C-alpha positions as a Python dict, from the first residue, in 0.01 Angstrom:
ca = {
    (1, 'M'): (0, 0, 0),
    (2, 'T'): (-201, 320, 17),
    (3, 'I'): (-408, 387, -292),
    (4, 'Q'): (-365, 748, -400),
    (5, 'H'): (-470, 749, -765),
    (6, 'A'): (-774, 627, -956),
    (7, 'S'): (-549, 414, -1176),
    (8, 'E'): (-423, 225, -870),
    (9, 'L'): (-775, 162, -747),
    (10, 'D'): (-878, 39, -1090),
    (11, 'A'): (-582, -200, -1101),
    (12, 'M'): (-657, -336, -753),
    (13, 'Q'): (-1022, -387, -842),
    (14, 'R'): (-925, -574, -1159),
    (15, 'V'): (-701, -819, -979),
    (16, 'G'): (-943, -847, -687),
    (17, 'R'): (-1235, -934, -913),
    (18, 'L'): (-1022, -1195, -1087),
    (19, 'V'): (-934, -1349, -751),
    (20, 'A'): (-1306, -1370, -673),
    (21, 'R'): (-1391, -1528, -1009),
    (22, 'T'): (-1110, -1780, -967),
    (23, 'L'): (-1239, -1876, -623),
    (24, 'D'): (-1591, -1913, -762),
    (25, 'T'): (-1464, -2144, -1037),
    (26, 'M'): (-1272, -2356, -787),
    (27, 'T'): (-1567, -2374, -550),
    (28, 'Q'): (-1794, -2504, -825),
    (29, 'A'): (-1546, -2787, -888),
    (30, 'V'): (-1527, -2905, -525),
    (31, 'R'): (-1678, -3253, -492),
    (32, 'P'): (-1579, -3599, -365),
    (33, 'G'): (-1306, -3754, -579),
    (34, 'V'): (-1153, -3434, -713),
    (35, 'T'): (-791, -3385, -608),
    (36, 'T'): (-641, -3068, -468),
    (37, 'A'): (-408, -3068, -769),
    (38, 'D'): (-715, -3069, -995),
    (39, 'L'): (-851, -2762, -816),
    (40, 'D'): (-513, -2593, -842),
    (41, 'R'): (-501, -2652, -1217),
    (42, 'I'): (-850, -2511, -1255),
    (43, 'A'): (-736, -2195, -1075),
    (44, 'A'): (-424, -2165, -1287),
    (45, 'Q'): (-626, -2197, -1607),
    (46, 'C'): (-890, -1946, -1495),
    (47, 'A'): (-643, -1681, -1376),
    (48, 'G'): (-382, -1750, -1643),
    (49, 'A'): (-635, -1690, -1918),
    (50, 'E'): (-655, -1329, -1795),
    (51, 'G'): (-278, -1287, -1773),
    (52, 'A'): (-251, -1327, -1396),
    (53, 'R'): (21, -1509, -1209),
    (54, 'S'): (38, -1681, -871),
    (55, 'A'): (167, -1437, -610),
    (56, 'P'): (292, -1716, -377),
    (57, 'Q'): (490, -1867, -662),
    (58, 'L'): (637, -1531, -760),
    (59, 'T'): (721, -1431, -403),
    (60, 'Y'): (818, -1754, -231),
    (61, 'D'): (850, -2014, -509),
    (62, 'F'): (550, -2192, -354),
    (63, 'P'): (496, -2536, -515),
    (64, 'G'): (132, -2468, -611),
    (65, 'F'): (-56, -2196, -796),
    (66, 'T'): (-289, -2166, -495),
    (67, 'C'): (-293, -2281, -135),
    (68, 'I'): (-547, -2556, -55),
    (69, 'S'): (-581, -2669, 306),
    (70, 'V'): (-794, -2964, 420),
    (71, 'N'): (-948, -3034, 761),
    (72, 'D'): (-679, -2977, 1027),
    (73, 'E'): (-459, -2784, 783),
    (74, 'I'): (-493, -2414, 863),
    (75, 'V'): (-313, -2237, 577),
    (76, 'H'): (-54, -2281, 302),
    (77, 'G'): (-158, -2636, 212),
    (78, 'V'): (26, -2765, -95),
    (79, 'P'): (-195, -2896, -378),
    (80, 'G'): (-128, -3256, -474),
    (81, 'P'): (-279, -3600, -535),
    (82, 'R'): (-505, -3595, -228),
    (83, 'A'): (-860, -3681, -337),
    (84, 'L'): (-1135, -3501, -147),
    (85, 'R'): (-1387, -3711, 42),
    (86, 'D'): (-1740, -3652, 159),
    (87, 'G'): (-1727, -3445, 477),
    (88, 'D'): (-1387, -3285, 412),
    (89, 'V'): (-1354, -2918, 499),
    (90, 'V'): (-1143, -2738, 238),
    (91, 'T'): (-996, -2389, 240),
    (92, 'L'): (-927, -2239, -102),
    (93, 'D'): (-677, -1952, -82),
    (94, 'V'): (-604, -1752, -398),
    (95, 'T'): (-353, -1469, -430),
    (96, 'L'): (-293, -1328, -776),
    (97, 'E'): (-61, -1077, -940),
    (98, 'L'): (-193, -884, -1238),
    (99, 'D'): (-9, -592, -1397),
    (100, 'G'): (206, -543, -1088),
    (101, 'F'): (-78, -547, -832),
    (102, 'M'): (-177, -827, -591),
    (103, 'A'): (-495, -929, -408),
    (104, 'D'): (-568, -1217, -171),
    (105, 'S'): (-886, -1398, -69),
    (106, 'A'): (-982, -1729, 91),
    (107, 'R'): (-1298, -1923, 164),
    (108, 'T'): (-1370, -2253, 334),
    (109, 'V'): (-1614, -2496, 174),
    (110, 'I'): (-1753, -2829, 288),
    (111, 'V'): (-1745, -3132, 59),
    (112, 'G'): (-2082, -3302, 52),
    (113, 'T'): (-2226, -3379, 395),
    (114, 'A'): (-2097, -3149, 668),
    (115, 'P'): (-1937, -3321, 968),
    (116, 'R'): (-2064, -3227, 1312),
    (117, 'G'): (-1978, -2870, 1402),
    (118, 'A'): (-1817, -2786, 1068),
    (119, 'K'): (-2099, -2575, 928),
    (120, 'Q'): (-2117, -2375, 1251),
    (121, 'L'): (-1741, -2317, 1251),
    (122, 'V'): (-1743, -2194, 892),
    (123, 'G'): (-2034, -1966, 977),
    (124, 'T'): (-1842, -1830, 1275),
    (125, 'A'): (-1541, -1749, 1056),
    (126, 'R'): (-1763, -1561, 812),
    (127, 'L'): (-1926, -1365, 1094),
    (128, 'A'): (-1579, -1286, 1231),
    (129, 'L'): (-1467, -1159, 892),
    (130, 'E'): (-1775, -935, 875),
    (131, 'A'): (-1700, -804, 1224),
    (132, 'G'): (-1341, -732, 1129),
    (133, 'L'): (-1448, -544, 819),
    (134, 'T'): (-1701, -342, 1019),
    (135, 'A'): (-1423, -238, 1258),
    (136, 'A'): (-1189, -134, 976),
    (137, 'R'): (-1249, 241, 965),
    (138, 'P'): (-1021, 542, 928),
    (139, 'G'): (-898, 653, 1270),
    (140, 'K'): (-932, 308, 1423),
    (141, 'R'): (-626, 103, 1511),
    (142, 'V'): (-530, -226, 1355),
    (143, 'R'): (-584, -393, 1693),
    (144, 'D'): (-952, -288, 1679),
    (145, 'V'): (-997, -514, 1377),
    (146, 'G'): (-842, -807, 1563),
    (147, 'A'): (-1044, -736, 1875),
    (148, 'A'): (-1369, -749, 1677),
    (149, 'I'): (-1266, -1078, 1515),
    (150, 'E'): (-1164, -1245, 1839),
    (151, 'R'): (-1473, -1122, 2025),
    (152, 'T'): (-1699, -1271, 1758),
    (153, 'V'): (-1514, -1603, 1745),
    (154, 'R'): (-1511, -1646, 2123),
    (155, 'S'): (-1879, -1557, 2150),
    (156, 'H'): (-1949, -1860, 1930),
    (157, 'G'): (-1718, -2091, 2125),
    (158, 'G'): (-1423, -2081, 1886),
    (159, 'R'): (-1060, -1980, 1911),
    (160, 'V'): (-833, -1773, 1687),
    (161, 'F'): (-477, -1867, 1601),
    (162, 'K'): (-272, -1587, 1750),
    (163, 'E'): (38, -1706, 1565),
    (164, 'L'): (-117, -1621, 1226),
    (165, 'A'): (-235, -1284, 1095),
    (166, 'G'): (-361, -1084, 801),
    (167, 'H'): (-138, -832, 629),
    (168, 'G'): (-99, -533, 406),
    (169, 'I'): (-96, -612, 35),
    (170, 'G'): (-84, -435, -300),
    (171, 'R'): (249, -412, -476),
    (172, 'K'): (382, -703, -269),
    (173, 'L'): (214, -1009, -124),
    (174, 'H'): (300, -929, 237),
    (175, 'E'): (330, -563, 334),
    (176, 'E'): (285, -367, 653),
    (177, 'P'): (84, -369, 867),
    (178, 'S'): (40, -714, 1017),
    (179, 'V'): (-330, -759, 1100),
    (180, 'P'): (-367, -996, 1398),
    (181, 'N'): (-693, -1176, 1466),
    (182, 'W'): (-690, -1073, 1831),
    (183, 'D'): (-652, -756, 2038),
    (184, 'D'): (-276, -736, 2007),
    (185, 'P'): (-149, -423, 2190),
    (186, 'S'): (145, -396, 1951),
    (187, 'A'): (-89, -354, 1652),
    (188, 'D'): (-131, 16, 1721),
    (189, 'M'): (-105, 155, 1368),
    (190, 'I'): (-392, 391, 1288),
    (191, 'L'): (-592, 294, 980),
    (192, 'H'): (-615, 562, 712),
    (193, 'E'): (-804, 614, 389),
    (194, 'G'): (-665, 426, 93),
    (195, 'L'): (-477, 166, 299),
    (196, 'V'): (-507, -185, 152),
    (197, 'I'): (-509, -483, 389),
    (198, 'A'): (-606, -849, 384),
    (199, 'V'): (-830, -940, 679),
    (200, 'E'): (-835, -1314, 738),
    (201, 'P'): (-979, -1489, 1045),
    (202, 'M'): (-818, -1832, 1090),
    (203, 'I'): (-1000, -2021, 1362),
    (204, 'S'): (-1071, -2356, 1524),
    (205, 'G'): (-1342, -2494, 1746),
    (206, 'R'): (-1111, -2554, 2039),
    (207, 'V'): (-765, -2462, 2161),
    (208, 'A'): (-490, -2575, 1925),
    (209, 'R'): (-132, -2480, 1853),
    (210, 'V'): (2, -2410, 1506),
    (211, 'V'): (266, -2654, 1383),
    (212, 'E'): (451, -2670, 1053),
    (213, 'D'): (408, -2984, 846),
    (214, 'R'): (696, -3188, 716),
    (215, 'D'): (650, -3038, 369),
    (216, 'G'): (790, -2710, 504),
    (217, 'W'): (485, -2511, 390),
    (218, 'T'): (163, -2628, 548),
    (219, 'Y'): (51, -2505, 889),
    (220, 'R'): (-184, -2740, 1074),
    (221, 'T'): (-328, -2783, 1422),
    (222, 'H'): (-113, -2984, 1660),
    (223, 'N'): (-403, -3200, 1780),
    (224, 'G'): (-596, -3263, 1459),
    (225, 'T'): (-876, -3023, 1536),
    (226, 'L'): (-1063, -2870, 1243),
    (227, 'A'): (-950, -2528, 1115),
    (228, 'V'): (-1127, -2282, 884),
    (229, 'H'): (-1021, -1960, 713),
    (230, 'E'): (-1208, -1671, 548),
    (231, 'E'): (-1039, -1368, 386),
    (232, 'H'): (-1094, -1054, 182),
    (233, 'T'): (-863, -781, 58),
    (234, 'I'): (-1011, -440, 137),
    (235, 'M'): (-937, -71, 100),
    (236, 'I'): (-1000, 154, 399),
    (237, 'R'): (-1232, 447, 325),
    (238, 'N'): (-1489, 659, 506),
    (239, 'G'): (-1774, 434, 612),
    (240, 'E'): (-1759, 70, 518),
    (241, 'P'): (-1434, -49, 360),
    (242, 'L'): (-1430, -132, -9),
    (243, 'I'): (-1406, -507, -59),
    (244, 'L'): (-1173, -555, -353),
    (245, 'T'): (-1199, -934, -378),
    (246, 'Q'): (-1560, -968, -482),
    (247, 'V'): (-1729, -971, -821),
}
């Protein structure tokens, strides 16, 4: 999606702010003993009260309102009866549709006491997201965003999942372009003003392959290594991009 009118920008900001508020509400509820289904219901109540719907449900008939991934689960975790425990690392991923517009954001939070290396890995993902946003300028190529992300992650000893990428978003959940988290030569589209993309570093502390779980939705690491995920939906503009998914 390329935003061309003030009304479109206003609509994207409305849904983006609601995504952020929903994530904040979920984050406040994260504690030992709460289930991922509980967190999902909290999100559905928060967003539904404003008239929003789950974009994954609308687009793919996903079995949850949100995606909640724990520990070695990278993305697309299905909410259910799993009770969180002290030391779990949980990614909350919210994508909403409101009045025909969609926005997507994710954050990783630690339940209680952080296990060894987890806090650093989450910090690395957040630094990588910042680096990706800094690189997202008109005239730059999509691959420049991925190069900045991968360079930051590797400088802190981590690894990106090359199989998974960010994406365009706006009227649909997944639009062009794909936004890899590495310097992919094929990602040669030139960024332009008004373009809306979701930038989302998905990383681990060591080399791991992406495998699909038996539920047919969840992607996890093949060797049980911890994975984290940070994401914002942004609009490209002169100077720093406009982050749509923040209050």
